[in-house]
GROMACS .gro file of C-alpha atoms in nm:
model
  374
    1UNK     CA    1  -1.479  -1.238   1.925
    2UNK     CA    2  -1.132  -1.177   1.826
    3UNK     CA    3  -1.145  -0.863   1.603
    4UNK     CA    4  -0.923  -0.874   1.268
    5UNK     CA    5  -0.866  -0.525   1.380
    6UNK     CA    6  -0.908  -0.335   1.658
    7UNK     CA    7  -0.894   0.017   1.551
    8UNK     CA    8  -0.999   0.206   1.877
    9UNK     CA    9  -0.767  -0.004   2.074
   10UNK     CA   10  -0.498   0.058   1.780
   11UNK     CA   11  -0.603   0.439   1.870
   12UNK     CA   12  -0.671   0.431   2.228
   13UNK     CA   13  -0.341   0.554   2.389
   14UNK     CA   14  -0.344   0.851   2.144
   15UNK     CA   15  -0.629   0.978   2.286
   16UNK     CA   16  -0.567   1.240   2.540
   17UNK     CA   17  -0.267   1.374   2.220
   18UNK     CA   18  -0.560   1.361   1.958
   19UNK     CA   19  -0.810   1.602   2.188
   20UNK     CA   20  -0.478   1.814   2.246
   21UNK     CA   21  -0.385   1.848   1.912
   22UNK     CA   22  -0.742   1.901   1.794
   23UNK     CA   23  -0.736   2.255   2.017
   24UNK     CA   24  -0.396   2.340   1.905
   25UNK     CA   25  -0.509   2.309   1.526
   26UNK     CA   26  -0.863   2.466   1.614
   27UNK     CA   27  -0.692   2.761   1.789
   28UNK     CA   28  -0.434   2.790   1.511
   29UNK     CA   29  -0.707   2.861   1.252
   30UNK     CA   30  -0.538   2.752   0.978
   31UNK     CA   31  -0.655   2.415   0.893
   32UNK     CA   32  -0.539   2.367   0.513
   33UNK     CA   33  -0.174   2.332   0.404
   34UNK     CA   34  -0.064   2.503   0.772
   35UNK     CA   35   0.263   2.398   1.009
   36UNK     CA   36   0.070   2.045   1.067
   37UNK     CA   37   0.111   1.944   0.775
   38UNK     CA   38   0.425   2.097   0.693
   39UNK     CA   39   0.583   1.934   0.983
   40UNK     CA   40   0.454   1.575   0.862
   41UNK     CA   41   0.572   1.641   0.558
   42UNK     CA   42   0.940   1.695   0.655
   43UNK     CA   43   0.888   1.423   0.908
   44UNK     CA   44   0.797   1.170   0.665
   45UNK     CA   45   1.020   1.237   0.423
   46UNK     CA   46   1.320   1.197   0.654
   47UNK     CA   47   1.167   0.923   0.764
   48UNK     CA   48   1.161   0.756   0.407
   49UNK     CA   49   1.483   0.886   0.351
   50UNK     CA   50   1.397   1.132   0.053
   51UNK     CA   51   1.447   1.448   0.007
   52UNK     CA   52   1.062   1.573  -0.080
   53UNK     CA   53   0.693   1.460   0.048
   54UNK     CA   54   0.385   1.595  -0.065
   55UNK     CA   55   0.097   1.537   0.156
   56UNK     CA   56  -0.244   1.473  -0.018
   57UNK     CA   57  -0.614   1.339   0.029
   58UNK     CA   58  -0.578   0.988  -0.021
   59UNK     CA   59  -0.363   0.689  -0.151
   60UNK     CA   60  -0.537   0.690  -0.484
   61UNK     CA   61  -0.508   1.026  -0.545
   62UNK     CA   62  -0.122   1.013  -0.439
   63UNK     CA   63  -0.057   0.762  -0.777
   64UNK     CA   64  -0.298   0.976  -0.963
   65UNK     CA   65  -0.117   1.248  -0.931
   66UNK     CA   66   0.248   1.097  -0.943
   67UNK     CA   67   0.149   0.982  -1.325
   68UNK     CA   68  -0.047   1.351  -1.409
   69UNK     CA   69   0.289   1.439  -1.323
   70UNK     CA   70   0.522   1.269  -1.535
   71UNK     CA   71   0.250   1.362  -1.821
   72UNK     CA   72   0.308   1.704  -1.715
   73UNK     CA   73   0.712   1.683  -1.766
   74UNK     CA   74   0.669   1.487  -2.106
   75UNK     CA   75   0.777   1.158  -1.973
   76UNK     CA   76   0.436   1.039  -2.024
   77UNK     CA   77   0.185   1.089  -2.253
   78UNK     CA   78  -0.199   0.980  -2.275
   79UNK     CA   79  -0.227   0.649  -2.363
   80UNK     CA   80   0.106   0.521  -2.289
   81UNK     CA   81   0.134   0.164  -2.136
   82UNK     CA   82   0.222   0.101  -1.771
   83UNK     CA   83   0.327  -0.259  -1.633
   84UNK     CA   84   0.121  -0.339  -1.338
   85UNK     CA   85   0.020  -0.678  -1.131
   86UNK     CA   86  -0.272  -0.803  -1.194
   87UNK     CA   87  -0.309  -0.915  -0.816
   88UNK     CA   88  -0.386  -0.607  -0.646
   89UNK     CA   89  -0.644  -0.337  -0.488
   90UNK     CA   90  -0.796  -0.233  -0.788
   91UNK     CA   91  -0.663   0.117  -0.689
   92UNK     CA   92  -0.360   0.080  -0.834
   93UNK     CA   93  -0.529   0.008  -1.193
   94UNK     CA   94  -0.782   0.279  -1.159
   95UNK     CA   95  -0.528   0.533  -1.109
   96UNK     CA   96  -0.317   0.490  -1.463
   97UNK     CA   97  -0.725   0.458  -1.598
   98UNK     CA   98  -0.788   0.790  -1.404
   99UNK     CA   99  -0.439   0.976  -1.539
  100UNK     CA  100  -0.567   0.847  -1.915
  101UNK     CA  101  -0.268   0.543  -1.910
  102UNK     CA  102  -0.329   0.202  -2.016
  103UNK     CA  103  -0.237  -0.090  -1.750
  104UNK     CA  104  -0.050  -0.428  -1.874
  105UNK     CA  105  -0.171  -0.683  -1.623
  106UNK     CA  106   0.127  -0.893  -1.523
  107UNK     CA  107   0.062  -1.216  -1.287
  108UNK     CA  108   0.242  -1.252  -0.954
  109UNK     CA  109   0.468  -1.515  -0.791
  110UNK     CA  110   0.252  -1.748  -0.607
  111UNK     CA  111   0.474  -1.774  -0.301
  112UNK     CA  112   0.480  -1.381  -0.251
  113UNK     CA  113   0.181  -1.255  -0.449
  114UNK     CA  114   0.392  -0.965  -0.545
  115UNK     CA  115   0.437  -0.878  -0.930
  116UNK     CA  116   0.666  -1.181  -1.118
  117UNK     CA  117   0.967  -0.982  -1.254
  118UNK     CA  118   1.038  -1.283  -1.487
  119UNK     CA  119   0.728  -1.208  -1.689
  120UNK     CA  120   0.740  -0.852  -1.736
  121UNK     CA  121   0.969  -0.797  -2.015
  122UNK     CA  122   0.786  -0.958  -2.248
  123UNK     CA  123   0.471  -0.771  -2.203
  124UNK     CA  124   0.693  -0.445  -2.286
  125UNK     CA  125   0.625  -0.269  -2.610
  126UNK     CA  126   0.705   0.011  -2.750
  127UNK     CA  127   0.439   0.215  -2.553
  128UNK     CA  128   0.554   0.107  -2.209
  129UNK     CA  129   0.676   0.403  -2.035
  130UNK     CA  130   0.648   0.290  -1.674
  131UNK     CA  131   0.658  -0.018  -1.425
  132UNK     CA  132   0.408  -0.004  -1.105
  133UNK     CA  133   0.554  -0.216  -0.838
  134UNK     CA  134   0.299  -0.296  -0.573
  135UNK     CA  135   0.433  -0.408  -0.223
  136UNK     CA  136   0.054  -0.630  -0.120
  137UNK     CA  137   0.044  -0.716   0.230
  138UNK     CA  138   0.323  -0.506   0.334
  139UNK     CA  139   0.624  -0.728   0.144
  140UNK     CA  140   0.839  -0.488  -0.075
  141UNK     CA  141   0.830  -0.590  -0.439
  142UNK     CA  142   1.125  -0.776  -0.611
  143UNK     CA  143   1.261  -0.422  -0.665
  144UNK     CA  144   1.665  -0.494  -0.751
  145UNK     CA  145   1.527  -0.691  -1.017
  146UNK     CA  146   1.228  -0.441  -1.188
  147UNK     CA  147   1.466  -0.145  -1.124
  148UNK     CA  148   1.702  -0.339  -1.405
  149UNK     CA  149   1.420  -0.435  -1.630
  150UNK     CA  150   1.347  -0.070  -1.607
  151UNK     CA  151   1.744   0.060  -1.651
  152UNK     CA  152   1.752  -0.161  -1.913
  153UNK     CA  153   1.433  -0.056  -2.073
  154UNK     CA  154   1.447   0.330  -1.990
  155UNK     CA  155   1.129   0.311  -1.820
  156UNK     CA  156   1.024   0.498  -1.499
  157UNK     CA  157   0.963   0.296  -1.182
  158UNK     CA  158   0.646   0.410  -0.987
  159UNK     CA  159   0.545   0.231  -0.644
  160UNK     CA  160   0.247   0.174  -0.447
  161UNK     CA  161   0.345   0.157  -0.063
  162UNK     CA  162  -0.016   0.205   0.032
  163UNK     CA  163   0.008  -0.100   0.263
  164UNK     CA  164   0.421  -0.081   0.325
  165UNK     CA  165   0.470   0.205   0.515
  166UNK     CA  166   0.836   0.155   0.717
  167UNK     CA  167   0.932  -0.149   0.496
  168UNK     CA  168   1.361  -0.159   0.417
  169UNK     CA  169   1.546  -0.296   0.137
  170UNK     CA  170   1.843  -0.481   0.167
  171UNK     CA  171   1.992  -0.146   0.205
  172UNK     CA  172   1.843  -0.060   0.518
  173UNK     CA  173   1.649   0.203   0.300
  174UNK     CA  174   1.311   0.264   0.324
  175UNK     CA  175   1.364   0.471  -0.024
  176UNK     CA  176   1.508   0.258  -0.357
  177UNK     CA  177   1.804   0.329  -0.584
  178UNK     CA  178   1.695   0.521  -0.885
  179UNK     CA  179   1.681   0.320  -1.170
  180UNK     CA  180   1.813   0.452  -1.494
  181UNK     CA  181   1.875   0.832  -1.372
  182UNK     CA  182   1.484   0.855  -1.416
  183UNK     CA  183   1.370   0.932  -1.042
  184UNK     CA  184   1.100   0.777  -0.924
  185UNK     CA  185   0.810   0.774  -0.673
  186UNK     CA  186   0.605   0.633  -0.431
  187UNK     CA  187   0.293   0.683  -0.351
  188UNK     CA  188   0.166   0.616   0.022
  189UNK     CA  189  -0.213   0.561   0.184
  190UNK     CA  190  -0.309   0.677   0.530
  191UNK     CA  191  -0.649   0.542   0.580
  192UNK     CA  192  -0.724   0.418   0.918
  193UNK     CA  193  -0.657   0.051   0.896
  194UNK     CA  194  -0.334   0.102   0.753
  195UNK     CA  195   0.009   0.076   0.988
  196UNK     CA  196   0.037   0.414   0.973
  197UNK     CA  197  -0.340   0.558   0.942
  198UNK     CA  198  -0.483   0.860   1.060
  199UNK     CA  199  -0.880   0.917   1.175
  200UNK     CA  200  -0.999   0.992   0.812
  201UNK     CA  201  -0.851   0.952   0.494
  202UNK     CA  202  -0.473   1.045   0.390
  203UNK     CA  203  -0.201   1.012   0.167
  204UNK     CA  204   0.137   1.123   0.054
  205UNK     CA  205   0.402   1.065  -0.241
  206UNK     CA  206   0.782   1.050  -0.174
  207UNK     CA  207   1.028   1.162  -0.430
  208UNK     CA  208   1.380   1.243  -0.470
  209UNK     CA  209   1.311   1.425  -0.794
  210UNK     CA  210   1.295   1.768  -0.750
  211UNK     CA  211   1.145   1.832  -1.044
  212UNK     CA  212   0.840   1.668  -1.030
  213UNK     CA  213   0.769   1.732  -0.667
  214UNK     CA  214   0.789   2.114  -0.746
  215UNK     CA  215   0.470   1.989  -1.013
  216UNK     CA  216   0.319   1.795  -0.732
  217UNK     CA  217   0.307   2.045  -0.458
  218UNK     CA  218   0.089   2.254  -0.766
  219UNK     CA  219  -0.140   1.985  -0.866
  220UNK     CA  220  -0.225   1.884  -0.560
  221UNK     CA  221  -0.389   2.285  -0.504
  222UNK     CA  222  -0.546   2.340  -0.811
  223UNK     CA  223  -0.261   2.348  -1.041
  224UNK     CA  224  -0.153   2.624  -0.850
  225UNK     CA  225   0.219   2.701  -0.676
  226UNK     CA  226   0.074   3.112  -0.568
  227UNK     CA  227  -0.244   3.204  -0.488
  228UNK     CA  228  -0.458   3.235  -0.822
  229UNK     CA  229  -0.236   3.176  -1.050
  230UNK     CA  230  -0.243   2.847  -1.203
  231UNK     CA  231  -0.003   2.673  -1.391
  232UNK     CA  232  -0.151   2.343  -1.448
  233UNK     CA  233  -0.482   2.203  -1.471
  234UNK     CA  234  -0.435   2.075  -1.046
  235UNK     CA  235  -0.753   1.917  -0.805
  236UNK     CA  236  -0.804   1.973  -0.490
  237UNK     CA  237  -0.619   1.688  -0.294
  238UNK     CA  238  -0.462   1.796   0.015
  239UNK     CA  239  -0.377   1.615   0.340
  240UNK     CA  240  -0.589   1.843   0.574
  241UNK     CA  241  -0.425   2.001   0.893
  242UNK     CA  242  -0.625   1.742   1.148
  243UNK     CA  243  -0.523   1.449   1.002
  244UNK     CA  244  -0.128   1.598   0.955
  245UNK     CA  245  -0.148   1.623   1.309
  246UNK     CA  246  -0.263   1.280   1.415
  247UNK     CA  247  -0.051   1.110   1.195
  248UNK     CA  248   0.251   1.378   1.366
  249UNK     CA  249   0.161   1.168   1.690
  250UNK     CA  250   0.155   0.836   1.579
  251UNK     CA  251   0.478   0.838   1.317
  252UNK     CA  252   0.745   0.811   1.630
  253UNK     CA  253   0.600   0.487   1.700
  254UNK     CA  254   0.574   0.297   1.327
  255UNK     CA  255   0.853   0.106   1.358
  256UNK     CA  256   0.807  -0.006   1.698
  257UNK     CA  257   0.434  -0.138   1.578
  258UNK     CA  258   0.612  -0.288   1.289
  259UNK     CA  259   0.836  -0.476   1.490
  260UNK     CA  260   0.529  -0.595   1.728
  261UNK     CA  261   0.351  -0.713   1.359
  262UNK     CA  262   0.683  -0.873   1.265
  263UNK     CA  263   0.716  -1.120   1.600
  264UNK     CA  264   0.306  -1.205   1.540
  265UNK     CA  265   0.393  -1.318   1.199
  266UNK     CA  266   0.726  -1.532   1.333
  267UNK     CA  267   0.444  -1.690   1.587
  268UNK     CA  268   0.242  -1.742   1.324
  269UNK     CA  269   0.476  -1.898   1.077
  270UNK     CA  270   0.646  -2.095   1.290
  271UNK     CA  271   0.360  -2.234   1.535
  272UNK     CA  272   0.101  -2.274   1.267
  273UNK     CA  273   0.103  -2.686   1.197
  274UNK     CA  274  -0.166  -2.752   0.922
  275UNK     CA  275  -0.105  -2.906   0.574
  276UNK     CA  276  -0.462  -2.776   0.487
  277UNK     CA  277  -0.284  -2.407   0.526
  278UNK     CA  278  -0.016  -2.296   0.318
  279UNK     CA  279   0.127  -1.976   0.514
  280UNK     CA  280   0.304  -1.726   0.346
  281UNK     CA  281   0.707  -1.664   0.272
  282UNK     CA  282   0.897  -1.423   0.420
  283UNK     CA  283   1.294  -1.421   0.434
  284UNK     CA  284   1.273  -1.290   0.777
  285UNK     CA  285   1.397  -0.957   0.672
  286UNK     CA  286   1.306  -0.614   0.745
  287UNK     CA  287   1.123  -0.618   0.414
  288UNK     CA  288   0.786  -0.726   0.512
  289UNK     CA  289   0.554  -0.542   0.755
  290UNK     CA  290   0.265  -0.787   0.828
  291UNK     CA  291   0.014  -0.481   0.724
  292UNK     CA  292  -0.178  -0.815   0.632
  293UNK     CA  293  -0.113  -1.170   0.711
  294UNK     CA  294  -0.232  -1.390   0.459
  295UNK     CA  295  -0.233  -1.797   0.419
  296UNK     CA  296  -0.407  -1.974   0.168
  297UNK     CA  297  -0.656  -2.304   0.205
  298UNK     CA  298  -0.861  -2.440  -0.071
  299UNK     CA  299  -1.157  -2.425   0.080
  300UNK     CA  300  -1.176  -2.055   0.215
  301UNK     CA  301  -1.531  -2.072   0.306
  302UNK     CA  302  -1.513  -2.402   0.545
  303UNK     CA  303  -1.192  -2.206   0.675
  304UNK     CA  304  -1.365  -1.915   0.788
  305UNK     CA  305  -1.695  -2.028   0.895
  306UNK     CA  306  -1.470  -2.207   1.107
  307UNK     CA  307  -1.308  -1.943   1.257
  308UNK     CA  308  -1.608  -1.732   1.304
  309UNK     CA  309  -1.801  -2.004   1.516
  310UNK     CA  310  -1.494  -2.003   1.698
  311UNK     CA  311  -1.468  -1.582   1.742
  312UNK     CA  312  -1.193  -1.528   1.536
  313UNK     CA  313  -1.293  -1.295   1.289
  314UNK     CA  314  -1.108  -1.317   0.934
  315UNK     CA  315  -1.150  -1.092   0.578
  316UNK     CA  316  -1.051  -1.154   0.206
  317UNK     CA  317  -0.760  -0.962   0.065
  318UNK     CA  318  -0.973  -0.972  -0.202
  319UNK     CA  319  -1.215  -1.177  -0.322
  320UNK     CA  320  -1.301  -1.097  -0.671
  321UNK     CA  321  -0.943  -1.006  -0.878
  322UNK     CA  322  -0.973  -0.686  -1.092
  323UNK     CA  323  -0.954  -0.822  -1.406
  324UNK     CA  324  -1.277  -0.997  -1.337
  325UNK     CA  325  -1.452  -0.684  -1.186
  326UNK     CA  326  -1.822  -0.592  -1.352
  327UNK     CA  327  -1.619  -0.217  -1.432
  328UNK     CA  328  -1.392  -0.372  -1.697
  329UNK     CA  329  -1.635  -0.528  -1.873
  330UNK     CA  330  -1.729  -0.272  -2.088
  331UNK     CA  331  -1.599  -0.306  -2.486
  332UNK     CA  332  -1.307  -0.087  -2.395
  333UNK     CA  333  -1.133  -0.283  -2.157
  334UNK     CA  334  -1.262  -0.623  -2.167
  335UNK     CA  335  -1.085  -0.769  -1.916
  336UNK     CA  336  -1.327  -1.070  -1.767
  337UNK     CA  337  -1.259  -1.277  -2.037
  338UNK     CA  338  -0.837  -1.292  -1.949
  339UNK     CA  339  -0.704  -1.571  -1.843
  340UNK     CA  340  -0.469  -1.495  -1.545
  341UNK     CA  341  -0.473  -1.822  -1.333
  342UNK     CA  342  -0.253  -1.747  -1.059
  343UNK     CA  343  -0.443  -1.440  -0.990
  344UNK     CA  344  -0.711  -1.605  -0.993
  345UNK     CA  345  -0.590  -1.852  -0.764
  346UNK     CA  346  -0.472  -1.658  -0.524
  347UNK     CA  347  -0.802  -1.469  -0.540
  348UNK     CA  348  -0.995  -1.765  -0.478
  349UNK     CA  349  -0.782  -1.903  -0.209
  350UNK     CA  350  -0.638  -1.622   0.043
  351UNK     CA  351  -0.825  -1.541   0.400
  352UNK     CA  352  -0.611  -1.258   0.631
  353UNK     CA  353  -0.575  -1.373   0.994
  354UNK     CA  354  -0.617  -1.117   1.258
  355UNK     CA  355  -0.302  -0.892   1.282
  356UNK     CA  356  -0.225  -0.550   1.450
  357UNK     CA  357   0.036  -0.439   1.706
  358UNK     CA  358  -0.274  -0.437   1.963
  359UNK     CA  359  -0.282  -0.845   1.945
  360UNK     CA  360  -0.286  -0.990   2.285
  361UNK     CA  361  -0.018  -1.335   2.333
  362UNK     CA  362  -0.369  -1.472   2.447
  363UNK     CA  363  -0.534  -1.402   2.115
  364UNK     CA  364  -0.236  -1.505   1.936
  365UNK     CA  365  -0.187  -1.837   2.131
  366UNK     CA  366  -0.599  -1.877   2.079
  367UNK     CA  367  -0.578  -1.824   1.692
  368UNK     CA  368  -0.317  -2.085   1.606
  369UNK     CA  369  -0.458  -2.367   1.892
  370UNK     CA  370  -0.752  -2.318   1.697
  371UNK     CA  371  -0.597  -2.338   1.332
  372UNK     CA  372  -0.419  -2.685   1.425
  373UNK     CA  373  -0.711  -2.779   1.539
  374UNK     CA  374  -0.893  -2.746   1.182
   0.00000   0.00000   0.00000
């Protein structure tokens, strides 16, 4: 069977460097905001090309905490409106729920699945305060053209790159112009199955704001910048010293990975030959990472029973689109009766093909024979 993802293998040459680092942070003794993760901190952010990152738990808790910030400054308040697309890992809703915001479900473009900039200004009111781009898959968002909806609209522009880690603009950047003089900020996952994951779970927000990132380093410990003294009503949401370490080892290489994700997907796109498979677009730029490569078939279940009796194992990125989920269909929300076909198409329709930077040309040359055979 041909694994949708191979996470020891993805792991496997870091081994001998995880048991090393493991005795350097055990020996240390200091295995909560110590020089691990202060060193992946200034690592990443250079990386991103910002000027701040604050390391945390988890991807969730890295929006969470972005928007608890703003509240914090004043550029938010409870029960403000932020755009969001309604094709997405429900994450991205549950944190503007989870910092007391309301989400505006906007539909995507079919072609990229990504939030349709064309439709969001008219789902602006007077409450919306913020715009939460979503890069699925690992294909940056349409952000030249939100960043202006949101200079024109003085709104703050907030991004998930919880599966885009190493993605560039057309500017070479892996960091966005600031719309509007508000500074924004990005929130990034480091669960294992991500392209940059560690061995547990992980996250981390990028900002250019100095401002909030001095309120983010606080929440993040208990609302606290010194020792028992708290400033702000924080959690505990930390990216531990362990997993600071592993990810130390296995930054040097994202790009290179990337790239190895990037020439899979060019295989894919160009070699795959099946009018029952619509494959999806890319402009060949450095603006897509393949953290997921996704096609689309109408019948998904023939499609993957398929695959399976031939060993190619497949998921669904996702099945059931949030808007239809049993937790928003309580009287507050009441979400499952919205129409959003596209969403719903795309929910319905999408099956992920194996893809990692551990892919064999074998397994490669085995998954498309066996796709034009279909």
């Amino acid at each position: 069977m041909i694994p949708f993802l191979d996470l020891k293998k993805i792991n496997e040459p870091y081994e001998t460097a995880f048991q090393e680092k493991l005795q350097t942070v055990l020996h240390n003794g200091w295995y909560i905001l110590g020089k691990e993760a202060e060193t992946f901190e200034k690592a990443f952010a250079e990386y991103c090309q910002s000027k701040y990152c604050i390391g945390v738990g988890n991807g969730l808790d890295a929006l969470i905490l972005i928007f608890k910030g703003y509240i914090e400054l004043g550029k938010f308040q409870k029960g403000d409106e932020v755009i969001v697309p309604a094709n997405t890992y429900i994450a991205s809703i549950l944190a503007i729920l989870q910092a007391d915001l309301v989400p505006v479900l906007v539909e995507p473009r079919l072609e990229t699945y990504n939030i349709n900039p064309d439709l969001i200004e008219e789902k602006i009111t007077s409450k919306t305060k913020a715009i939460l781009a979503v890069h699925l898959y690992g294909q940056l968002s349409e952000m030249d053209k939100i960043n202006e909806i949101a200079e024109k609209h003085n709104l703050i522009v907030v991004e998930d790159a919880a599966q885009s880690h190493g993605a560039e603009n057309n500017l070479k950047s892996k960091i966005y112009p600031e719309a509007s003089g508000l500074k924004s900020a990005i929130a990034y996952s480091f669960y294992p199955g991500k392209n940059l994951g560690c061995l547990g779970d992980g996250g981390a927000i990028t900002t250019n704001d100095a401002e909030l990132a001095k309120v983010l380093f606080s929440l993040r410990n208990y609302g606290s910048e010194k020792k028992y003294q708290n400033e702000y009503v924080g959690v505990n949401s930390r990216l531990d010293e362990l997993q600071a370490g592993f990810l130390n080892l296995k930054l040097p290489n994202l790009d290179a990975d990337n790239e190895k994700r990037r020439k899979i997907a060019k295989r894919y796109l160009s070699e795959i030959k099946n009018d029952k498979i619509i494959l999806p677009f890319w402009d060949f730029s450095n603006n897509h990472v393949f953290h997921l490569f996704v096609i689309r078939t109408e019948n998904r279940n023939n499609l993957q029973d398929y695959l399976t009796q031939n060993n190619i194992q497949t998921l669904i990125h996702y099945p059931i689109p949030p808007h239809k989920q049993k937790a928003f269909s309580s009287e507050t929300s009441r979400w499952n009766n919205l129409s959003l076909p596209v969403t719903e198409k795309i929910h319905n329709e999408v099956l992920s093909l194996p893809m990692s930077p551990v892919l064999t040309e074998f397994e490669v040359d085995f998954i498309i024979e066996i796709l034009n055979q279909y």
